[in-house]
Amino acid sequence: MKKEKELYSGKAKSVYTTEDPDKLVLLFRDDTSAFDGRKIDQLARKGMINNKVNAFIMTQLERAGIITHFDRLLSDDESLVKRLEMLPIECVVRNVSAGSLCRRLGVEEGLDLNPPTFEFFLKNDELHDPMINEYHIRAFGWADDDDISVMKRLTFEINDVLKQLFFEAGILLVDYKLEFGRYHGQLVLGDEFTPDGCRLWDVETREKLDKDRFRQGLGGVIEAYEEVARRLGVTLD
Ligand code: TMP
Ligand code: ASP
């Protein structure tokens, strides 16, 4: 399937229409951003690694019965996906404390969260993705009651599948962000699942293997993403 015209270009991916009105091409770029786009860099190979890791994760989720937008890999850095009408909402589940949770609540990093927490954020860089709740979502019509319960149910089902999958690879799934969209009326998982949008720590050493290496200037960003791919059994070259 060929790319036709660019529909949208985000911070790390570009989206193209195709001859099929129900399908889009996602191009995973090497651009890497943090802090709502205030820190930006180009990391060679990142687009390819994320495309392949995302394809692997989406395929595993489909196998577990979760409907995603993923159709198939097209090339090293492109995938074919269903065209969704995205909700402007980010769903975050945390199994271990880190990031904005620690800043907001003054808790230390690395505490087990049992049960895991669930948070909604509004997808809006200018407003720094503020945290919102179900009342905001309903009041502003970003989604309805059914959508809210489907997003919560799917996000936790995905947690069960992915926590296990990463654990078997010696990786702790600390937290992650998901986005959903509508496909012919049904809410399905969209966007991506890559080390850009989650926190992954080595189970033993708790070494960070995700975008926090970039956010915190720790170096070895691509090496860490490659290590995640290697441990999951994703073939890169
Ligand atoms: P946070 O600790 O910054 O709130 O992020 C929680 C998790 O969600 C972390 O794995 C990063 C991911 N995330 C994104 O990838 N993009 C976003 O815009 C937000 C709010 C979170
Ligand atoms: N993805 C967002 C950004 O690029 C948030 C982050 O990952 O820090 O700004």
PDB file of N, CA and C in Angstrom, residues 49-132:
ATOM      1  N   ILE A  49      13.376   0.880  14.987  1.00  0.00           N
ATOM      2  CA  ILE A  49      13.203   0.050  16.199  1.00  0.00           C
ATOM      3  C   ILE A  49      11.768   0.185  16.714  1.00  0.00           C
ATOM      4  N   ASN A  50      11.282   1.412  16.810  1.00  0.00           N
ATOM      5  CA  ASN A  50       9.929   1.607  17.348  1.00  0.00           C
ATOM      6  C   ASN A  50       8.869   0.972  16.450  1.00  0.00           C
ATOM      7  N   ASN A  51       9.052   1.080  15.144  1.00  0.00           N
ATOM      8  CA  ASN A  51       8.086   0.475  14.223  1.00  0.00           C
ATOM      9  C   ASN A  51       8.002  -1.030  14.466  1.00  0.00           C
ATOM     10  N   LYS A  52       9.170  -1.655  14.634  1.00  0.00           N
ATOM     11  CA  LYS A  52       9.174  -3.117  14.779  1.00  0.00           C
ATOM     12  C   LYS A  52       8.724  -3.561  16.174  1.00  0.00           C
ATOM     13  N   VAL A  53       9.108  -2.809  17.184  1.00  0.00           N
ATOM     14  CA  VAL A  53       8.644  -3.152  18.539  1.00  0.00           C
ATOM     15  C   VAL A  53       7.130  -2.958  18.613  1.00  0.00           C
ATOM     16  N   ASN A  54       6.643  -1.860  18.042  1.00  0.00           N
ATOM     17  CA  ASN A  54       5.199  -1.612  18.045  1.00  0.00           C
ATOM     18  C   ASN A  54       4.441  -2.741  17.334  1.00  0.00           C
ATOM     19  N   ALA A  55       4.954  -3.169  16.188  1.00  0.00           N
ATOM     20  CA  ALA A  55       4.298  -4.235  15.434  1.00  0.00           C
ATOM     21  C   ALA A  55       4.231  -5.508  16.280  1.00  0.00           C
ATOM     22  N   PHE A  56       5.315  -5.796  16.973  1.00  0.00           N
ATOM     23  CA  PHE A  56       5.366  -6.993  17.820  1.00  0.00           C
ATOM     24  C   PHE A  56       4.340  -6.904  18.955  1.00  0.00           C
ATOM     25  N   ILE A  57       4.327  -5.760  19.639  1.00  0.00           N
ATOM     26  CA  ILE A  57       3.409  -5.603  20.790  1.00  0.00           C
ATOM     27  C   ILE A  57       1.958  -5.652  20.310  1.00  0.00           C
ATOM     28  N   MET A  58       1.650  -4.947  19.231  1.00  0.00           N
ATOM     29  CA  MET A  58       0.266  -4.921  18.737  1.00  0.00           C
ATOM     30  C   MET A  58      -0.172  -6.336  18.328  1.00  0.00           C
ATOM     31  N   THR A  59       0.729  -7.084  17.726  1.00  0.00           N
ATOM     32  CA  THR A  59       0.401  -8.455  17.321  1.00  0.00           C
ATOM     33  C   THR A  59       0.132  -9.326  18.545  1.00  0.00           C
ATOM     34  N   GLN A  60       0.940  -9.160  19.579  1.00  0.00           N
ATOM     35  CA  GLN A  60       0.717  -9.923  20.817  1.00  0.00           C
ATOM     36  C   GLN A  60      -0.624  -9.544  21.446  1.00  0.00           C
ATOM     37  N   LEU A  61      -0.964  -8.263  21.407  1.00  0.00           N
ATOM     38  CA  LEU A  61      -2.243  -7.831  21.975  1.00  0.00           C
ATOM     39  C   LEU A  61      -3.408  -8.415  21.180  1.00  0.00           C
ATOM     40  N   GLU A  62      -3.283  -8.404  19.855  1.00  0.00           N
ATOM     41  CA  GLU A  62      -4.348  -8.989  19.009  1.00  0.00           C
ATOM     42  C   GLU A  62      -4.518 -10.476  19.357  1.00  0.00           C
ATOM     43  N   ARG A  63      -3.385 -11.158  19.553  1.00  0.00           N
ATOM     44  CA  ARG A  63      -3.444 -12.583  19.913  1.00  0.00           C
ATOM     45  C   ARG A  63      -4.167 -12.802  21.226  1.00  0.00           C
ATOM     46  N   ALA A  64      -4.062 -11.804  22.102  1.00  0.00           N
ATOM     47  CA  ALA A  64      -4.734 -11.913  23.408  1.00  0.00           C
ATOM     48  C   ALA A  64      -6.182 -11.437  23.321  1.00  0.00           C
ATOM     49  N   GLY A  65      -6.645 -11.110  22.113  1.00  0.00           N
ATOM     50  CA  GLY A  65      -8.052 -10.761  21.921  1.00  0.00           C
ATOM     51  C   GLY A  65      -8.354  -9.271  21.992  1.00  0.00           C
ATOM     52  N   ILE A  66      -7.303  -8.438  22.004  1.00  0.00           N
ATOM     53  CA  ILE A  66      -7.531  -6.984  22.071  1.00  0.00           C
ATOM     54  C   ILE A  66      -7.466  -6.401  20.662  1.00  0.00           C
ATOM     55  N   ILE A  67      -8.516  -5.693  20.276  1.00  0.00           N
ATOM     56  CA  ILE A  67      -8.540  -5.155  18.913  1.00  0.00           C
ATOM     57  C   ILE A  67      -7.695  -3.882  18.863  1.00  0.00           C
ATOM     58  N   THR A  68      -6.758  -3.858  17.911  1.00  0.00           N
ATOM     59  CA  THR A  68      -5.894  -2.689  17.746  1.00  0.00           C
ATOM     60  C   THR A  68      -6.039  -2.176  16.311  1.00  0.00           C
ATOM     61  N   HIS A  69      -5.406  -1.043  16.053  1.00  0.00           N
ATOM     62  CA  HIS A  69      -5.464  -0.481  14.700  1.00  0.00           C
ATOM     63  C   HIS A  69      -4.453  -1.142  13.757  1.00  0.00           C
ATOM     64  N   PHE A  70      -3.565  -1.993  14.306  1.00  0.00           N
ATOM     65  CA  PHE A  70      -2.448  -2.490  13.507  1.00  0.00           C
ATOM     66  C   PHE A  70      -2.897  -3.454  12.411  1.00  0.00           C
ATOM     67  N   ASP A  71      -2.387  -3.258  11.226  1.00  0.00           N
ATOM     68  CA  ASP A  71      -2.664  -4.176  10.118  1.00  0.00           C
ATOM     69  C   ASP A  71      -1.395  -4.978   9.798  1.00  0.00           C
ATOM     70  N   ARG A  72      -0.352  -4.279   9.309  1.00  0.00           N
ATOM     71  CA  ARG A  72       0.886  -5.018   9.014  1.00  0.00           C
ATOM     72  C   ARG A  72       2.063  -4.070   8.823  1.00  0.00           C
ATOM     73  N   LEU A  73       3.258  -4.645   8.948  1.00  0.00           N
ATOM     74  CA  LEU A  73       4.479  -3.891   8.662  1.00  0.00           C
ATOM     75  C   LEU A  73       4.569  -3.681   7.157  1.00  0.00           C
ATOM     76  N   LEU A  74       4.972  -2.474   6.741  1.00  0.00           N
ATOM     77  CA  LEU A  74       5.151  -2.217   5.309  1.00  0.00           C
ATOM     78  C   LEU A  74       6.618  -2.127   4.939  1.00  0.00           C
ATOM     79  N   SER A  75       7.409  -1.600   5.865  1.00  0.00           N
ATOM     80  CA  SER A  75       8.851  -1.449   5.609  1.00  0.00           C
ATOM     81  C   SER A  75       9.521  -1.287   6.960  1.00  0.00           C
ATOM     82  N   ASP A  76      10.823  -0.995   6.962  1.00  0.00           N
ATOM     83  CA  ASP A  76      11.546  -0.837   8.227  1.00  0.00           C
ATOM     84  C   ASP A  76      10.888   0.172   9.151  1.00  0.00           C
ATOM     85  N   ASP A  77      10.412   1.280   8.564  1.00  0.00           N
ATOM     86  CA  ASP A  77       9.888   2.329   9.451  1.00  0.00           C
ATOM     87  C   ASP A  77       8.424   2.698   9.169  1.00  0.00           C
ATOM     88  N   GLU A  78       7.713   1.841   8.430  1.00  0.00           N
ATOM     89  CA  GLU A  78       6.311   2.140   8.122  1.00  0.00           C
ATOM     90  C   GLU A  78       5.410   0.949   8.441  1.00  0.00           C
ATOM     91  N   SER A  79       4.220   1.270   8.956  1.00  0.00           N
ATOM     92  CA  SER A  79       3.197   0.240   9.175  1.00  0.00           C
ATOM     93  C   SER A  79       1.870   0.712   8.619  1.00  0.00           C
ATOM     94  N   LEU A  80       1.069  -0.269   8.203  1.00  0.00           N
ATOM     95  CA  LEU A  80      -0.288   0.017   7.738  1.00  0.00           C
ATOM     96  C   LEU A  80      -1.236  -0.157   8.917  1.00  0.00           C
ATOM     97  N   VAL A  81      -2.108   0.824   9.116  1.00  0.00           N
ATOM     98  CA  VAL A  81      -3.053   0.758  10.251  1.00  0.00           C
ATOM     99  C   VAL A  81      -4.456   1.151   9.796  1.00  0.00           C
ATOM    100  N   LYS A  82      -5.438   0.779  10.604  1.00  0.00           N
ATOM    101  CA  LYS A  82      -6.807   1.224  10.341  1.00  0.00           C
ATOM    102  C   LYS A  82      -6.893   2.726  10.599  1.00  0.00           C
ATOM    103  N   ARG A  83      -7.736   3.384   9.824  1.00  0.00           N
ATOM    104  CA  ARG A  83      -7.917   4.816  10.042  1.00  0.00           C
ATOM    105  C   ARG A  83      -8.929   5.034  11.163  1.00  0.00           C
ATOM    106  N   LEU A  84      -8.463   5.567  12.278  1.00  0.00           N
ATOM    107  CA  LEU A  84      -9.337   5.792  13.429  1.00  0.00           C
ATOM    108  C   LEU A  84      -9.633   7.273  13.562  1.00  0.00           C
ATOM    109  N   GLU A  85     -10.734   7.539  14.249  1.00  0.00           N
ATOM    110  CA  GLU A  85     -11.030   8.911  14.669  1.00  0.00           C
ATOM    111  C   GLU A  85     -10.578   8.964  16.125  1.00  0.00           C
ATOM    112  N   MET A  86      -9.401   9.577  16.359  1.00  0.00           N
ATOM    113  CA  MET A  86      -8.781   9.486  17.682  1.00  0.00           C
ATOM    114  C   MET A  86      -9.505  10.348  18.718  1.00  0.00           C
ATOM    115  N   LEU A  87      -9.581   9.851  19.936  1.00  0.00           N
ATOM    116  CA  LEU A  87     -10.081  10.660  21.049  1.00  0.00           C
ATOM    117  C   LEU A  87      -8.892  11.475  21.582  1.00  0.00           C
ATOM    118  N   PRO A  88      -9.131  12.706  22.027  1.00  0.00           N
ATOM    119  CA  PRO A  88      -7.996  13.563  22.458  1.00  0.00           C
ATOM    120  C   PRO A  88      -7.554  13.272  23.887  1.00  0.00           C
ATOM    121  N   ILE A  89      -7.508  11.973  24.210  1.00  0.00           N
ATOM    122  CA  ILE A  89      -7.310  11.557  25.601  1.00  0.00           C
ATOM    123  C   ILE A  89      -6.172  10.547  25.681  1.00  0.00           C
ATOM    124  N   GLU A  90      -5.367  10.654  26.737  1.00  0.00           N
ATOM    125  CA  GLU A  90      -4.310   9.674  26.979  1.00  0.00           C
ATOM    126  C   GLU A  90      -4.655   8.914  28.254  1.00  0.00           C
ATOM    127  N   CYS A  91      -4.535   7.596  28.198  1.00  0.00           N
ATOM    128  CA  CYS A  91      -4.822   6.752  29.363  1.00  0.00           C
ATOM    129  C   CYS A  91      -3.494   6.254  29.909  1.00  0.00           C
ATOM    130  N   VAL A  92      -3.231   6.505  31.175  1.00  0.00           N
ATOM    131  CA  VAL A  92      -1.949   6.084  31.773  1.00  0.00           C
ATOM    132  C   VAL A  92      -2.205   5.121  32.925  1.00  0.00           C
ATOM    133  N   VAL A  93      -1.573   3.969  32.876  1.00  0.00           N
ATOM    134  CA  VAL A  93      -1.589   3.014  33.980  1.00  0.00           C
ATOM    135  C   VAL A  93      -0.184   2.948  34.562  1.00  0.00           C
ATOM    136  N   ARG A  94      -0.126   2.887  35.876  1.00  0.00           N
ATOM    137  CA  ARG A  94       1.178   2.796  36.561  1.00  0.00           C
ATOM    138  C   ARG A  94       1.190   1.595  37.492  1.00  0.00           C
ATOM    139  N   ASN A  95       2.228   0.769  37.321  1.00  0.00           N
ATOM    140  CA  ASN A  95       2.451  -0.361  38.217  1.00  0.00           C
ATOM    141  C   ASN A  95       3.481  -0.028  39.290  1.00  0.00           C
ATOM    142  N   VAL A  96       4.318   0.954  38.991  1.00  0.00           N
ATOM    143  CA  VAL A  96       5.397   1.378  39.893  1.00  0.00           C
ATOM    144  C   VAL A  96       5.471   2.906  39.812  1.00  0.00           C
ATOM    145  N   SER A  97       5.737   3.576  40.918  1.00  0.00           N
ATOM    146  CA  SER A  97       5.750   5.049  40.896  1.00  0.00           C
ATOM    147  C   SER A  97       6.963   5.578  40.135  1.00  0.00           C
ATOM    148  N   ALA A  98       6.715   6.610  39.311  1.00  0.00           N
ATOM    149  CA  ALA A  98       7.784   7.273  38.545  1.00  0.00           C
ATOM    150  C   ALA A  98       7.192   8.544  37.937  1.00  0.00           C
ATOM    151  N   GLY A  99       8.059   9.354  37.354  1.00  0.00           N
ATOM    152  CA  GLY A  99       7.631  10.486  36.536  1.00  0.00           C
ATOM    153  C   GLY A  99       6.724  11.467  37.243  1.00  0.00           C
ATOM    154  N   SER A 100       5.646  11.865  36.532  1.00  0.00           N
ATOM    155  CA  SER A 100       4.804  12.954  37.040  1.00  0.00           C
ATOM    156  C   SER A 100       4.071  12.561  38.317  1.00  0.00           C
ATOM    157  N   LEU A 101       3.867  11.277  38.538  1.00  0.00           N
ATOM    158  CA  LEU A 101       3.198  10.859  39.780  1.00  0.00           C
ATOM    159  C   LEU A 101       4.059  11.262  40.984  1.00  0.00           C
ATOM    160  N   CYS A 102       5.376  11.046  40.864  1.00  0.00           N
ATOM    161  CA  CYS A 102       6.289  11.392  41.959  1.00  0.00           C
ATOM    162  C   CYS A 102       6.332  12.902  42.156  1.00  0.00           C
ATOM    163  N   ARG A 103       6.350  13.643  41.034  1.00  0.00           N
ATOM    164  CA  ARG A 103       6.394  15.104  41.153  1.00  0.00           C
ATOM    165  C   ARG A 103       5.120  15.643  41.789  1.00  0.00           C
ATOM    166  N   ARG A 104       3.973  15.095  41.355  1.00  0.00           N
ATOM    167  CA  ARG A 104       2.679  15.618  41.830  1.00  0.00           C
ATOM    168  C   ARG A 104       2.413  15.281  43.279  1.00  0.00           C
ATOM    169  N   LEU A 105       2.757  14.051  43.670  1.00  0.00           N
ATOM    170  CA  LEU A 105       2.349  13.582  44.995  1.00  0.00           C
ATOM    171  C   LEU A 105       3.510  13.548  45.986  1.00  0.00           C
ATOM    172  N   GLY A 106       4.701  13.882  45.503  1.00  0.00           N
ATOM    173  CA  GLY A 106       5.850  13.910  46.402  1.00  0.00           C
ATOM    174  C   GLY A 106       6.250  12.538  46.912  1.00  0.00           C
ATOM    175  N   VAL A 107       5.935  11.495  46.125  1.00  0.00           N
ATOM    176  CA  VAL A 107       6.324  10.138  46.553  1.00  0.00           C
ATOM    177  C   VAL A 107       7.628   9.746  45.864  1.00  0.00           C
ATOM    178  N   GLU A 108       8.333   8.802  46.467  1.00  0.00           N
ATOM    179  CA  GLU A 108       9.606   8.410  45.862  1.00  0.00           C
ATOM    180  C   GLU A 108       9.373   7.497  44.654  1.00  0.00           C
ATOM    181  N   GLU A 109      10.376   7.486  43.769  1.00  0.00           N
ATOM    182  CA  GLU A 109      10.322   6.631  42.581  1.00  0.00           C
ATOM    183  C   GLU A 109      10.529   5.178  42.998  1.00  0.00           C
ATOM    184  N   GLY A 110       9.799   4.270  42.320  1.00  0.00           N
ATOM    185  CA  GLY A 110      10.093   2.845  42.497  1.00  0.00           C
ATOM    186  C   GLY A 110       9.193   2.117  43.477  1.00  0.00           C
ATOM    187  N   LEU A 111       8.121   2.771  43.960  1.00  0.00           N
ATOM    188  CA  LEU A 111       7.194   2.083  44.873  1.00  0.00           C
ATOM    189  C   LEU A 111       6.225   1.223  44.069  1.00  0.00           C
ATOM    190  N   ASP A 112       6.000  -0.001  44.504  1.00  0.00           N
ATOM    191  CA  ASP A 112       4.999  -0.855  43.830  1.00  0.00           C
ATOM    192  C   ASP A 112       3.619  -0.269  44.078  1.00  0.00           C
ATOM    193  N   LEU A 113       2.826  -0.170  43.027  1.00  0.00           N
ATOM    194  CA  LEU A 113       1.470   0.362  43.159  1.00  0.00           C
ATOM    195  C   LEU A 113       0.513  -0.811  42.995  1.00  0.00           C
ATOM    196  N   ASN A 114      -0.108  -1.197  44.078  1.00  0.00           N
ATOM    197  CA  ASN A 114      -0.972  -2.373  44.067  1.00  0.00           C
ATOM    198  C   ASN A 114      -2.260  -2.026  44.805  1.00  0.00           C
ATOM    199  N   PRO A 115      -3.386  -1.848  44.108  1.00  0.00           N
ATOM    200  CA  PRO A 115      -3.570  -2.040  42.682  1.00  0.00           C
ATOM    201  C   PRO A 115      -2.931  -0.912  41.868  1.00  0.00           C
ATOM    202  N   PRO A 116      -2.711  -1.170  40.565  1.00  0.00           N
ATOM    203  CA  PRO A 116      -2.152  -0.131  39.692  1.00  0.00           C
ATOM    204  C   PRO A 116      -3.083   1.083  39.628  1.00  0.00           C
ATOM    205  N   THR A 117      -2.502   2.254  39.314  1.00  0.00           N
ATOM    206  CA  THR A 117      -3.348   3.455  39.194  1.00  0.00           C
ATOM    207  C   THR A 117      -3.720   3.672  37.730  1.00  0.00           C
ATOM    208  N   PHE A 118      -4.807   4.430  37.546  1.00  0.00           N
ATOM    209  CA  PHE A 118      -5.271   4.799  36.203  1.00  0.00           C
ATOM    210  C   PHE A 118      -5.486   6.303  36.189  1.00  0.00           C
ATOM    211  N   GLU A 119      -4.968   6.963  35.157  1.00  0.00           N
ATOM    212  CA  GLU A 119      -5.164   8.417  35.030  1.00  0.00           C
ATOM    213  C   GLU A 119      -5.499   8.761  33.582  1.00  0.00           C
ATOM    214  N   PHE A 120      -6.330   9.787  33.422  1.00  0.00           N
ATOM    215  CA  PHE A 120      -6.587  10.353  32.101  1.00  0.00           C
ATOM    216  C   PHE A 120      -5.818  11.668  31.976  1.00  0.00           C
ATOM    217  N   PHE A 121      -5.262  11.914  30.785  1.00  0.00           N
ATOM    218  CA  PHE A 121      -4.654  13.213  30.473  1.00  0.00           C
ATOM    219  C   PHE A 121      -5.269  13.714  29.176  1.00  0.00           C
ATOM    220  N   LEU A 122      -5.365  15.044  29.078  1.00  0.00           N
ATOM    221  CA  LEU A 122      -5.826  15.641  27.827  1.00  0.00           C
ATOM    222  C   LEU A 122      -4.629  15.772  26.904  1.00  0.00           C
ATOM    223  N   LYS A 123      -4.791  15.332  25.627  1.00  0.00           N
ATOM    224  CA  LYS A 123      -3.676  15.391  24.679  1.00  0.00           C
ATOM    225  C   LYS A 123      -3.570  16.813  24.154  1.00  0.00           C
ATOM    226  N   ASN A 124      -2.743  17.619  24.787  1.00  0.00           N
ATOM    227  CA  ASN A 124      -2.598  19.024  24.393  1.00  0.00           C
ATOM    228  C   ASN A 124      -1.251  19.557  24.890  1.00  0.00           C
ATOM    229  N   ASP A 125      -0.263  19.572  23.963  1.00  0.00           N
ATOM    230  CA  ASP A 125       1.098  19.989  24.333  1.00  0.00           C
ATOM    231  C   ASP A 125       1.151  21.396  24.909  1.00  0.00           C
ATOM    232  N   GLU A 126       0.357  22.335  24.287  1.00  0.00           N
ATOM    233  CA  GLU A 126       0.411  23.727  24.764  1.00  0.00           C
ATOM    234  C   GLU A 126       0.014  23.827  26.222  1.00  0.00           C
ATOM    235  N   LEU A 127      -0.900  22.962  26.626  1.00  0.00           N
ATOM    236  CA  LEU A 127      -1.357  22.958  28.024  1.00  0.00           C
ATOM    237  C   LEU A 127      -0.574  21.943  28.857  1.00  0.00           C
ATOM    238  N   HIS A 128       0.478  21.359  28.252  1.00  0.00           N
ATOM    239  CA  HIS A 128       1.328  20.344  28.913  1.00  0.00           C
ATOM    240  C   HIS A 128       0.519  19.115  29.343  1.00  0.00           C
ATOM    241  N   ASP A 129      -0.373  18.648  28.469  1.00  0.00           N
ATOM    242  CA  ASP A 129      -1.154  17.427  28.729  1.00  0.00           C
ATOM    243  C   ASP A 129      -1.709  17.373  30.158  1.00  0.00           C
ATOM    244  N   PRO A 130      -2.603  18.279  30.515  1.00  0.00           N
ATOM    245  CA  PRO A 130      -3.082  18.291  31.911  1.00  0.00           C
ATOM    246  C   PRO A 130      -3.859  17.028  32.280  1.00  0.00           C
ATOM    247  N   MET A 131      -3.778  16.657  33.557  1.00  0.00           N
ATOM    248  CA  MET A 131      -4.559  15.521  34.035  1.00  0.00           C
ATOM    249  C   MET A 131      -6.025  15.937  34.088  1.00  0.00           C
ATOM    250  N   ILE A 132      -6.892  15.042  33.661  1.00  0.00           N
ATOM    251  CA  ILE A 132      -8.337  15.314  33.678  1.00  0.00           C
ATOM    252  C   ILE A 132      -9.034  14.112  34.312  1.00  0.00           C
TER     253      ILE A 132
END
